[in-house]
Coordinates of C-alpha atoms in Angstrom, one line a residue:
X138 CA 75.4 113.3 63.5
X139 CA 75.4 116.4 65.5
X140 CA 76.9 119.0 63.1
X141 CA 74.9 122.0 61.5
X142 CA 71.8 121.5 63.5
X143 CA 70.4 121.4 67.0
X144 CA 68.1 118.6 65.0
X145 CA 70.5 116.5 65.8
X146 CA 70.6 116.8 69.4
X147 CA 67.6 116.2 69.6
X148 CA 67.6 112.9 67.9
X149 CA 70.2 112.3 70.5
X150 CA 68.0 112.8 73.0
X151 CA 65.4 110.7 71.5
X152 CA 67.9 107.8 71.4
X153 CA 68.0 108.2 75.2
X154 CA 71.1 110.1 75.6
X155 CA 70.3 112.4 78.5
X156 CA 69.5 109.4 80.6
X157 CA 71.0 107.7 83.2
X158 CA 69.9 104.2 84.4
X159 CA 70.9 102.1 87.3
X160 CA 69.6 98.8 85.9
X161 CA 72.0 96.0 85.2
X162 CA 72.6 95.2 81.5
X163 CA 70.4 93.0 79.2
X164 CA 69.7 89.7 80.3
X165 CA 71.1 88.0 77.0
X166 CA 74.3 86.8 78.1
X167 CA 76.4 83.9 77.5
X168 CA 78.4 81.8 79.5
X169 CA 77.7 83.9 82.8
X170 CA 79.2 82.4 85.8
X171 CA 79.3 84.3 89.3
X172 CA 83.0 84.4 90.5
X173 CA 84.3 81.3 93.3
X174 CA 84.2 81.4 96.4
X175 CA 86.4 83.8 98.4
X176 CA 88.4 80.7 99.6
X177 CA 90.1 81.1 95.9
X178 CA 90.7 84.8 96.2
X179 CA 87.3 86.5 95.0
X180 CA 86.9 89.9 93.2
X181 CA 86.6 92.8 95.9
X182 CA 83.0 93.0 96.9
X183 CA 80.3 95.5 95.0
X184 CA 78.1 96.0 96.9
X185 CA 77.1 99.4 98.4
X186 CA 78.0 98.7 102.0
X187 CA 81.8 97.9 102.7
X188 CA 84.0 97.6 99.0
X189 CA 87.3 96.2 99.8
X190 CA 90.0 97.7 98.4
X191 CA 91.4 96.9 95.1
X192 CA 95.2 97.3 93.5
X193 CA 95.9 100.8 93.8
X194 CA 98.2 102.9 90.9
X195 CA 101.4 102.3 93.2
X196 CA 100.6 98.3 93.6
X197 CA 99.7 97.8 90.2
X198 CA 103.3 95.7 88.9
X199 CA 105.4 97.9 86.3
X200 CA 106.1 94.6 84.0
X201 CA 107.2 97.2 80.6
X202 CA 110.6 98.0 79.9
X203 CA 109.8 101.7 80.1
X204 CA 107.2 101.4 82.7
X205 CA 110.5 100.0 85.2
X206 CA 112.4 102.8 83.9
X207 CA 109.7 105.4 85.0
X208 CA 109.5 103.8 88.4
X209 CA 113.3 103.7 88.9
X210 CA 114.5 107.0 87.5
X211 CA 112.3 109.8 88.1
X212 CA 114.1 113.3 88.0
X213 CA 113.8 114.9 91.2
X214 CA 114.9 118.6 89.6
X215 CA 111.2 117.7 87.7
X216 CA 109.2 117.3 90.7
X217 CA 106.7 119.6 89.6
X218 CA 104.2 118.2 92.1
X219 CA 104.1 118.3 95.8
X220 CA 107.9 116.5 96.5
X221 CA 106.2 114.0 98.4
X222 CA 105.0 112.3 95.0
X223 CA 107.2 113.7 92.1
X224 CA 105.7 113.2 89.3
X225 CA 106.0 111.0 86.6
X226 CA 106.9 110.4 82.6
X227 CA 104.5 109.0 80.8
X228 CA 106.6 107.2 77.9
X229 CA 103.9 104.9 76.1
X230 CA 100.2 104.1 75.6
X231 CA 98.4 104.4 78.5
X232 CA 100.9 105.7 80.6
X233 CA 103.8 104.1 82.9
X234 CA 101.2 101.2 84.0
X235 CA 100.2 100.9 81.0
X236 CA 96.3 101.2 82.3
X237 CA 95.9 104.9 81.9
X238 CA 96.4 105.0 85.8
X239 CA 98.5 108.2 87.1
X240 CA 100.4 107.7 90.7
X241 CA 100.8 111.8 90.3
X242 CA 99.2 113.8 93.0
X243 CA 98.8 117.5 94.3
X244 CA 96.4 118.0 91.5
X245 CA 93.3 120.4 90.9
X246 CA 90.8 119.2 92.4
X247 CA 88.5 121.8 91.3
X248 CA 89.0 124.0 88.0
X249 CA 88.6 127.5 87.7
X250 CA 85.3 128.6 85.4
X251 CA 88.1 128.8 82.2
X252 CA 89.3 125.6 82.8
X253 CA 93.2 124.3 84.0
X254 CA 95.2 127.2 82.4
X255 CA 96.7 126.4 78.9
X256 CA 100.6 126.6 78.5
X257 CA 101.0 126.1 75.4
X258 CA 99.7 124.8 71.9
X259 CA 100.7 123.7 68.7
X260 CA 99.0 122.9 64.9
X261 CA 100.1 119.6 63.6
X262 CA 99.0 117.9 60.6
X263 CA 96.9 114.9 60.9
X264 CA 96.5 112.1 62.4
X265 CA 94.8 110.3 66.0
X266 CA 98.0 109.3 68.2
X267 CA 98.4 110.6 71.6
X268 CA 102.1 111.7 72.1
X269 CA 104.3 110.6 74.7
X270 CA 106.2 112.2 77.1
X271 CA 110.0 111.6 78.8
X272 CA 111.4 114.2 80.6
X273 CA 111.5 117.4 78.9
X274 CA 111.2 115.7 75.9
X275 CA 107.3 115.2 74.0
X276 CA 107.2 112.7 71.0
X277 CA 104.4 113.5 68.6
X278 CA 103.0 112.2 64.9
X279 CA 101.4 113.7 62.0
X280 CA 101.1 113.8 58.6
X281 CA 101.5 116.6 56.3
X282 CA 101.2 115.8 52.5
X283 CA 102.9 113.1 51.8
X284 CA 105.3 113.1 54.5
X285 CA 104.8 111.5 57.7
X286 CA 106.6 113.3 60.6
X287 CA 108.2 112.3 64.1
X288 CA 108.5 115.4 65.5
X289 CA 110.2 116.1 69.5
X290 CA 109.0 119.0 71.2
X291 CA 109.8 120.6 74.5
X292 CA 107.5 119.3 77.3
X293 CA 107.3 122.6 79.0
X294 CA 107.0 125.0 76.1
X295 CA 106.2 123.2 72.7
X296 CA 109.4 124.4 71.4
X297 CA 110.3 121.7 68.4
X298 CA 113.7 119.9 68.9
X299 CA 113.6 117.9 66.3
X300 CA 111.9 116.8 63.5
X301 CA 112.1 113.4 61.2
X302 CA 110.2 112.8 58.3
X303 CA 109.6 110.1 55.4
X304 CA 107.6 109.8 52.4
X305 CA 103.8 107.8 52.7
X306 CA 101.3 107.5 50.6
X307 CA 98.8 105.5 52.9
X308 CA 94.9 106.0 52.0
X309 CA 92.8 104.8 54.9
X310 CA 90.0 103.1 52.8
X311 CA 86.9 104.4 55.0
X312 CA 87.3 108.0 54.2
X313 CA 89.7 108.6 57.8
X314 CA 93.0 110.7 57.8
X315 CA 96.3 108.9 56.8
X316 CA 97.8 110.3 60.0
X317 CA 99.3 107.7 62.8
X318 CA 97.3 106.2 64.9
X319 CA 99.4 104.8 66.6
X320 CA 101.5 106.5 70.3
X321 CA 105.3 106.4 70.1
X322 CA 107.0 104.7 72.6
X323 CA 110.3 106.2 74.6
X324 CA 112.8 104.3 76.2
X325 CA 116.4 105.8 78.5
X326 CA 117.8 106.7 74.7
X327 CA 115.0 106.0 71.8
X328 CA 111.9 106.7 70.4
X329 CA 110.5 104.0 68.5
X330 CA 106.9 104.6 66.0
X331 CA 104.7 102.3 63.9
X332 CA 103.3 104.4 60.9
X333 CA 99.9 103.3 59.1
X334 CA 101.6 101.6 56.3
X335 CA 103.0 98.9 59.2
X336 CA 106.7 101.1 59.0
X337 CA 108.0 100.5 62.2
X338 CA 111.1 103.1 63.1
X339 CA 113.8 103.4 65.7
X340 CA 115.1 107.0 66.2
X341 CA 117.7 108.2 68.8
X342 CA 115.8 110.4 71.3
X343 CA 118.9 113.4 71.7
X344 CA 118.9 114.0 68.0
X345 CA 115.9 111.9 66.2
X346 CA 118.7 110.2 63.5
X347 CA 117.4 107.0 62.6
X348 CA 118.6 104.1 64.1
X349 CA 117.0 101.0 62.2
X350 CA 113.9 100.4 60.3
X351 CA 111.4 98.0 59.1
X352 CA 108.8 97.7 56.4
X353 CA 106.3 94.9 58.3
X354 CA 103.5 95.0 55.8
X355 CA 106.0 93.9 52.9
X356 CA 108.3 91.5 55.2
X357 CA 105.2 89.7 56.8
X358 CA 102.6 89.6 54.4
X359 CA 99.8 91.7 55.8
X360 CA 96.6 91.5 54.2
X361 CA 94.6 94.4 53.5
X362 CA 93.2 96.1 56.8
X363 CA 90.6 98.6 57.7
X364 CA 91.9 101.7 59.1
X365 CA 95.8 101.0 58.7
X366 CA 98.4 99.9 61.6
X367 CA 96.7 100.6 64.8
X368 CA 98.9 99.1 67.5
X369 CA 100.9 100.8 69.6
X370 CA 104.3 98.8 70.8
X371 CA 105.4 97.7 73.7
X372 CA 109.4 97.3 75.4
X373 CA 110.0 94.3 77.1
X374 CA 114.0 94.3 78.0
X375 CA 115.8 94.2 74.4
X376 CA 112.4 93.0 72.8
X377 CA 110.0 95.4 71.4
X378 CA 106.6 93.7 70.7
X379 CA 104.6 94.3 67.6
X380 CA 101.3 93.2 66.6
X381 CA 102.7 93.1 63.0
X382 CA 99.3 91.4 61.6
X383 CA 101.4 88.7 59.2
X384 CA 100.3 85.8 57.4
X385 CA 100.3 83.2 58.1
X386 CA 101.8 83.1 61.8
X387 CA 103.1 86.5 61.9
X388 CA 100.4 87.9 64.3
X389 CA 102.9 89.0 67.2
X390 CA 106.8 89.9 66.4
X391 CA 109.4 90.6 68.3
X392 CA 112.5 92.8 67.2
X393 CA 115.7 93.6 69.0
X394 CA 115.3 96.9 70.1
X395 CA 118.8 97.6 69.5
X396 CA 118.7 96.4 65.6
X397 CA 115.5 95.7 64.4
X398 CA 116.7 92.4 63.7
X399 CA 113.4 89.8 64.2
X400 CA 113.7 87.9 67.3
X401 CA 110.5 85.7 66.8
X402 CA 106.9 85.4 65.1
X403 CA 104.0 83.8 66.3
X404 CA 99.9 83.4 66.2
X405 CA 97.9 83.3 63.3
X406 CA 96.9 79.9 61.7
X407 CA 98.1 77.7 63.9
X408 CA 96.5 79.3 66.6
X409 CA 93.0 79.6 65.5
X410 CA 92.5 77.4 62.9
X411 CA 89.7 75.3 64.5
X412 CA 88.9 77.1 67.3
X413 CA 85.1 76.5 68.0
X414 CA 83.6 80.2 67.5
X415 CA 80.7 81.8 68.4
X416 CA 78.7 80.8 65.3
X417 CA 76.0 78.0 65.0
X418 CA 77.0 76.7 68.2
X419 CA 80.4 76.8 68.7
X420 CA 81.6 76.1 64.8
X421 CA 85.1 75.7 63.9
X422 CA 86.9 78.1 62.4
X423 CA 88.2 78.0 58.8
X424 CA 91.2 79.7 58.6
X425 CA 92.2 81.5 55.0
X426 CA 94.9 82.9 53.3
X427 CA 93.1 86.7 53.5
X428 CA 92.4 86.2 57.0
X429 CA 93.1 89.6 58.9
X430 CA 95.5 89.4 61.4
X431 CA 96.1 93.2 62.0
X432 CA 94.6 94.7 65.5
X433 CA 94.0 97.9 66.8
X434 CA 94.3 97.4 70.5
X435 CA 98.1 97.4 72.1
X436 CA 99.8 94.5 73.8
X437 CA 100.3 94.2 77.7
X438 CA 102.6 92.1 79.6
X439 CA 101.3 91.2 82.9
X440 CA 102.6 89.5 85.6
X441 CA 99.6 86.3 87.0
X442 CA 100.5 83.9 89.4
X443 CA 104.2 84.5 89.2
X444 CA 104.0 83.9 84.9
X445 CA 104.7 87.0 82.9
X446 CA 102.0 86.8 80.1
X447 CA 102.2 88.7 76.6
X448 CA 98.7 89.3 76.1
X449 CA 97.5 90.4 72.9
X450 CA 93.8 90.9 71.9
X451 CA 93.9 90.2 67.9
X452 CA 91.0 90.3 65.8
X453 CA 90.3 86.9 66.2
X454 CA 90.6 87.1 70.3
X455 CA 92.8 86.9 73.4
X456 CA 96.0 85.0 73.0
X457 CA 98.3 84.6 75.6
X458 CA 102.2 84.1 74.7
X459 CA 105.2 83.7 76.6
X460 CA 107.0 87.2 76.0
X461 CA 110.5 85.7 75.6
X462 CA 109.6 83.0 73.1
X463 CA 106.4 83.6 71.7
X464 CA 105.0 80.2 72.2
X465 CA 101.2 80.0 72.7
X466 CA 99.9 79.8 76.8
X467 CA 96.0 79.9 76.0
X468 CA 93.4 81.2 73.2
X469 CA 90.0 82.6 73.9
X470 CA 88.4 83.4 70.5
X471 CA 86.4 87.3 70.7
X472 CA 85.5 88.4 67.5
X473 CA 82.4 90.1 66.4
X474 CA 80.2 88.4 63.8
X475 CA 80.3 91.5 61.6
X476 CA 82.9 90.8 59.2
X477 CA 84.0 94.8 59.3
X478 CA 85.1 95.0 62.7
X479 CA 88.0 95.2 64.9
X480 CA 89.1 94.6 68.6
X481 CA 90.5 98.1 69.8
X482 CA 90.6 98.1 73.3
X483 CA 93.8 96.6 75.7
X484 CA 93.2 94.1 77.9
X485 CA 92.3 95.0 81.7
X486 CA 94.3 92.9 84.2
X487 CA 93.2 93.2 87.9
X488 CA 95.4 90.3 89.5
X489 CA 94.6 86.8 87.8
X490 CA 91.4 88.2 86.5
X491 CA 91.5 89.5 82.6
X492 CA 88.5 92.1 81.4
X493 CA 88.3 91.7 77.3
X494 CA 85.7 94.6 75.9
X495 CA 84.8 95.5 72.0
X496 CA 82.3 97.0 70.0
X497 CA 80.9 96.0 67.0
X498 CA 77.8 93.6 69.2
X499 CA 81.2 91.7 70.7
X500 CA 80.1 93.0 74.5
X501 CA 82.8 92.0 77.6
X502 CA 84.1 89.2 79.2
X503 CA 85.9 88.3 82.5
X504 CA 88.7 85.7 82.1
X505 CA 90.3 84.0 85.5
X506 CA 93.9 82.3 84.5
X507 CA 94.3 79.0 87.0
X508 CA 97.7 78.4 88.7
X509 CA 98.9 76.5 86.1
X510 CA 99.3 79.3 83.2
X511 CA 97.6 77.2 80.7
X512 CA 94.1 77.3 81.5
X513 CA 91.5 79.7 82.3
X514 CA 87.7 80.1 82.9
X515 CA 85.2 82.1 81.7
X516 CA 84.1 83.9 84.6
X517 CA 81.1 85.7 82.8
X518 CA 80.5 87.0 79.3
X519 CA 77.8 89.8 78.0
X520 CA 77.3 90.3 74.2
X521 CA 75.4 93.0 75.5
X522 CA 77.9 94.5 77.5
X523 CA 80.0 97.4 78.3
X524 CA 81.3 97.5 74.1
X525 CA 84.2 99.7 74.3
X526 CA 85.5 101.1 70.8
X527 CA 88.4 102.3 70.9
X528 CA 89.5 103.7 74.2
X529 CA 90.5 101.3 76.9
X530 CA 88.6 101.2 80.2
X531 CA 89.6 102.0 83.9
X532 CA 89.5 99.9 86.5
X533 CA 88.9 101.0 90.9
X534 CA 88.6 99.1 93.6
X535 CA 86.0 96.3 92.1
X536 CA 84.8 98.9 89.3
X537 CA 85.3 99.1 85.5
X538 CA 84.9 102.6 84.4
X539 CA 84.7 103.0 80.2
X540 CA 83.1 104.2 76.9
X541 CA 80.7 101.6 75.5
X542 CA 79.2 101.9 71.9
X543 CA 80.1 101.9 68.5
X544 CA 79.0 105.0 67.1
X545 CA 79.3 108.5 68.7
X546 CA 75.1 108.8 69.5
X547 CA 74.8 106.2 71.3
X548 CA 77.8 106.2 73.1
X549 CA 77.5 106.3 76.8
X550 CA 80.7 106.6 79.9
X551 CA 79.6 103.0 81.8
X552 CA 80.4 102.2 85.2
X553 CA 80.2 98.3 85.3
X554 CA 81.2 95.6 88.5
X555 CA 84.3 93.9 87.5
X556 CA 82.6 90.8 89.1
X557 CA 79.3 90.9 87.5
X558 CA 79.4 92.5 84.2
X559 CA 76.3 94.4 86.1
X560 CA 75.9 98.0 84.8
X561 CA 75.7 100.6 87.8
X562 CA 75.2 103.2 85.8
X563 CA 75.7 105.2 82.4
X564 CA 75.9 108.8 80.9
X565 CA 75.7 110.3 77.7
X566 CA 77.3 113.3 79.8
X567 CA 74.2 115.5 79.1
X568 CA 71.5 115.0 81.8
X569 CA 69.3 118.3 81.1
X570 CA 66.1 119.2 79.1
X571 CA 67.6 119.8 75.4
X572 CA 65.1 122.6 74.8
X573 CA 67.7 124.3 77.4
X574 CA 70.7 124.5 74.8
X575 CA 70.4 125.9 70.9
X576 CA 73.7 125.7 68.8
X577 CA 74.8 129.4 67.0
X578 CA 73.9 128.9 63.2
X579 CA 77.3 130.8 62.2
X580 CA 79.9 128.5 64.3
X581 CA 78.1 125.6 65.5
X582 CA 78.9 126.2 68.9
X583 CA 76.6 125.6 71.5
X584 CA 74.4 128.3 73.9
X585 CA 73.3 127.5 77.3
X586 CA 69.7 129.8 76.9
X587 CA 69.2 130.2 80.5
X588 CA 72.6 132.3 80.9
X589 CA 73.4 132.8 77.5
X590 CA 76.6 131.6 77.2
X591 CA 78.2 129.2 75.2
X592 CA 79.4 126.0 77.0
X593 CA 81.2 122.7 75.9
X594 CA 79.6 120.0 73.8
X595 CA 77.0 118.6 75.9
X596 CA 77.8 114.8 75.2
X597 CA 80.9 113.1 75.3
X598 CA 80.4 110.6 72.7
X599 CA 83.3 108.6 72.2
X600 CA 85.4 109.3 74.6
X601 CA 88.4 108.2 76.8
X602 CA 89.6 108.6 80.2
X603 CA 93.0 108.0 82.3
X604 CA 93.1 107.9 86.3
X605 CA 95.0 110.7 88.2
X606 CA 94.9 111.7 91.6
X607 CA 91.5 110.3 92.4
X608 CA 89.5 111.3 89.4
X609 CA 88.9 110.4 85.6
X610 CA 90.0 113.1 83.2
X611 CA 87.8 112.6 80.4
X612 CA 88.0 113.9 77.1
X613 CA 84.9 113.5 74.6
X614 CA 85.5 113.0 71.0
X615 CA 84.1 116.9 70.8
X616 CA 87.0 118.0 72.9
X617 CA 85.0 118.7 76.0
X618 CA 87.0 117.5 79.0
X619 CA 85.6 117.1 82.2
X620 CA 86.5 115.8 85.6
X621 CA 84.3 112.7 86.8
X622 CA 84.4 111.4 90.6
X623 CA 85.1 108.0 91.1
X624 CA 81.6 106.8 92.1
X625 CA 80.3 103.3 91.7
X626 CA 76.8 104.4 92.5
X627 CA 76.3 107.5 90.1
X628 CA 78.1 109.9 87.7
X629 CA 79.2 112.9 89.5
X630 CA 81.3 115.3 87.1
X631 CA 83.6 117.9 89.1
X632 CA 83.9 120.2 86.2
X633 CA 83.6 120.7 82.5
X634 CA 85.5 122.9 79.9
X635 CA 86.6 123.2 76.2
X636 CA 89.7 124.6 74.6
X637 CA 88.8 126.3 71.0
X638 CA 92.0 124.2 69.5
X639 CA 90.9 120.4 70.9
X640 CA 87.4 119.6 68.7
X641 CA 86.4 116.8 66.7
X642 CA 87.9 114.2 65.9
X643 CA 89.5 114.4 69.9
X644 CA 90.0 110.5 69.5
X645 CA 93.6 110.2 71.3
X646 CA 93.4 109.6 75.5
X647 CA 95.3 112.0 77.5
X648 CA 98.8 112.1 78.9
X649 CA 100.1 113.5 82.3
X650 CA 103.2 113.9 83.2
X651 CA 104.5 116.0 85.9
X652 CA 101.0 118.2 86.2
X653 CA 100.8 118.8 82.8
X654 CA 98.3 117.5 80.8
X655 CA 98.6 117.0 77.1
X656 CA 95.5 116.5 75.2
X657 CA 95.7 115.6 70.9
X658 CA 93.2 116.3 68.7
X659 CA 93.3 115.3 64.7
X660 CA 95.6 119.0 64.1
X661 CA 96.5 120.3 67.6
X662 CA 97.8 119.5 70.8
X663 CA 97.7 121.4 73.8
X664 CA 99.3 121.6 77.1
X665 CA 97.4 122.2 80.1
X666 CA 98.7 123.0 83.8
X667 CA 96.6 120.9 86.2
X668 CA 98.9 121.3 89.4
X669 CA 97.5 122.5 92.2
X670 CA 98.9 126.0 93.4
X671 CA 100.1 124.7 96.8
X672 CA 101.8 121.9 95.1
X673 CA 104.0 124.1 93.3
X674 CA 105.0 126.8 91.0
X675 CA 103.8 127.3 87.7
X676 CA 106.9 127.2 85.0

């Protein structure tokens, strides 16, 4: 959209992305409820005045195998941070919460005009997966040729360790690299991946020998998919959780960790055949044998009202399965009406409350799970609402922070009310006259004409965002990253840089771990050294 031209930004801006707004979202909504009363334990109040407090990162329950791990072993000769808070790994999607929320302090809180120093980079081959990070050990995907890689590099220096590597011949169908896209996950003693061909892969973290492996697209009948496995696992004791994508009730599969042996299967048919949908007033579904069952967004285990849920957010919707059996809790169908579309983002869970966002027209919805398990209400539900892609949104004390839209010009960074569904506001990142900026015909990049220098992409499209130490680190799908306040009442950005080796496609959130900050773009990945210089040395 943007490339070659300033043209393009200024269609950008015509599409209204240098504006911010304070209105609430389109009327148009379906099902809206406001929450109970508080004698049932309401949201934390939005208004203005008096917020109360919501979970913070340190109350937020640790219900992943690697997420307890994290909490009960962390290294104190790594406390690269303040020793007060020593700092953390961050083994799996969205970190040791598995919310993209950071417990790490003793961070800049201001960067220097260069931005956070850079420690180290490397060139990778393809692909969109964050890494993941244990210890001194980094986990990271690509594709080169034919072969996809599993490659272990030193946290610190970016020094390779190990590599593993097997043959693929995976075509994403759209024109997209055939890279992962999906993060590794890292447990005490293994690292285990899901390629795009469904090849789920246990290595031993020390030496990266294979351990076990599966082929899930042959073994569970997969239909055809858009984009290739997209789902990250999860560790739940000796179970590791895959949203395999099987027909015909093959959705969700768990292995042994230990020996990739299947421990159960469920969802699919059984589960949504007659669902009433969202179609010609509340139609049943039809199920069929090319049904897609394959999603993009990654599991979450969360603990509500005592009852560890598996919650998975397929393409069809929201199922909720007991984690050590598989068998079904409650359904809530959310699917978009286009038939090429997908369901990307996790599932939010602030206490017995359940935040569900897509793109593709699909909007948000609230979910409250009764006592019971079994049931739940629709608290409120927006087809117009915060549509998150890819990226999974933040949630502060009442707040939902995230990326809604589709397509990278009209994406916007929302801050919504958890309770509500109301919009607060939204950013393209760019609030400034575009007759300020002109892009160099030779290299694309874009001037600033009232200093003359060049500065970061002015929008941040498509972008993600983790928590740490107060503030969202934001990275735009043009590799600027900036540092956002958390503000329920406007967008305030701290700071704003670029590093020459993290451009488009930047589509992969970011990781900390121990004051470093690892960001991926589709051939890179750089370390960056966000620790304050009080907190402690650099390395």
């Amino acid at each position: 959209m943007f490339r070659g031209t300033i043209a393009g930004l200024i269609v950008c801006l015509a599409a209204g992305c240098g504006r911010v707004t304070a209105e609430p979202a389109s009327p148009s909504e379906v099902a809206e409820r406001q929450p109970p009363a508080a004698s049932t334990a309401p949201l934390p109040a939005t208004s203005s005045g008096a917020r109360a407090a919501g979970p913070t990162a340190a109350s937020i329950p640790t219900n992943s195998t690697a997420a307890r791990e994290v909490a009960a072993v962390a290294p104190a000769a790594e406390t690269a941070l303040a020793s007060t808070r020593p700092g953390e790994d961050w083994p799996q999607f969205l970190g040791p919460r598995d919310n993209g929320v950071s417990a790490e302090t003793g961070l800049l809180q201001e960067w220097p005009a260069e931005g956070p120093p850079l420690l180290w980079h490397r060139k990778l081959g393809e692909g969109y997966a964050p890494p993941s990070v244990r210890g001194e050990r980094l986990i990271v995907q690509h594709r080169l040729r034919d072969r996809e890689i599993v490659e272990c590099l030193h946290a610190h220096t970016g020094e390779t360790l190990w590599k593993y590597d097997y043959e693929t011949d995976f075509t994403d169908p759209y024109g997209y690299n055939g890279g992962t896209r999906c993060a590794p996950v890292i447990s005490a003693t293994r690292v285990y991946t899901f390629g795009p061909q469904g090849k789920l892969l246990c290595l031993e973290l020390d030496s990266g020998n294979k351990m076990w492996e599966r082929d899930t697209r042959a073994e569970f009948d997969v239909p055809e998919h858009f984009f290739g496995a997209g789902c990250t696992p999860i560790l739940d004791g000796n179970k590791l959780i895959v949203l395999v994508g099987g027909q015909p009730n093959s959705a969700v599969v768990a292995f042994d960790a230990q020996t990739g042996k299947t421990l159960w299967e469920a969802a699919g048919k059984d589960t949504w055949n007659g669902v009433p949908t969202d179609e010609r007033g509340g139609r049943p579904f039809r199920w069929s044998k090319g049904e897609m069952l394959v999603s993009y967004s990654s599991p979450l285990i969360a603990a509500i009202h005592g009852k560890r849920h598996l919650l998975c957010l397929l393409r069809q919707g929201l199922a909720s399965l007991d984690p050590d059996t598989g068998a079904t809790n409650f359904r809530y169908w959310f699917r978009s009406r286009t038939h090429e579309s997908v369901n990307a983002a996790r599932p939010v869970v602030v206490d017995d409350y359940i935040f569900l966002s897509a793109a593709y027209e699909t909007g948000a919805a609230l979910l409250r799970v009764k006592p019971s398990g079994k049931e739940f209400e629709v608290v409120w539900r927006k087809p117009e609402g915060m549509a998150t892609h890819w990226s999974t949104a933040i949630h502060h004390q009442g707040y939902v922070y995230g990326f809604s839209g589709r397509h990278e010009p009209e994406a916007r960074l929302q801050c919504i009310a958890l309770a509500t569904g109301e919009l607060q506001w939204e950013t393209s990142g760019f609030e400034r006259d575009l007759n300020d900026l002109e892009q160099d015909p030779l290299t694309g990049r874009i001037r600033d004409k009232t200093t003359g220098k060049f500065i970061p992409w002015p929008f941040y499209g498509r972008g993600s965002a983790i928590l740490a130490d107060g503030k969202l680190i934001v990275l735009g799908e043009r590799g600027t990253l900036a540092l956002v306040e958390l503000n329920a009442e406007r967008w305030v950005e701290r700071a704003r840089t670029s590093y020459p080796q993290i451009g488009y496609p930047s589509w992969a959130a970011p990781i900390l771990s121990r004051g470093r900050l690892y960001l991926r773009a589709e051939r890179n990945v750089v370390c960056l050294d966000l620790r304050a210089p009080e907190a402690a040395p650099r390395q």
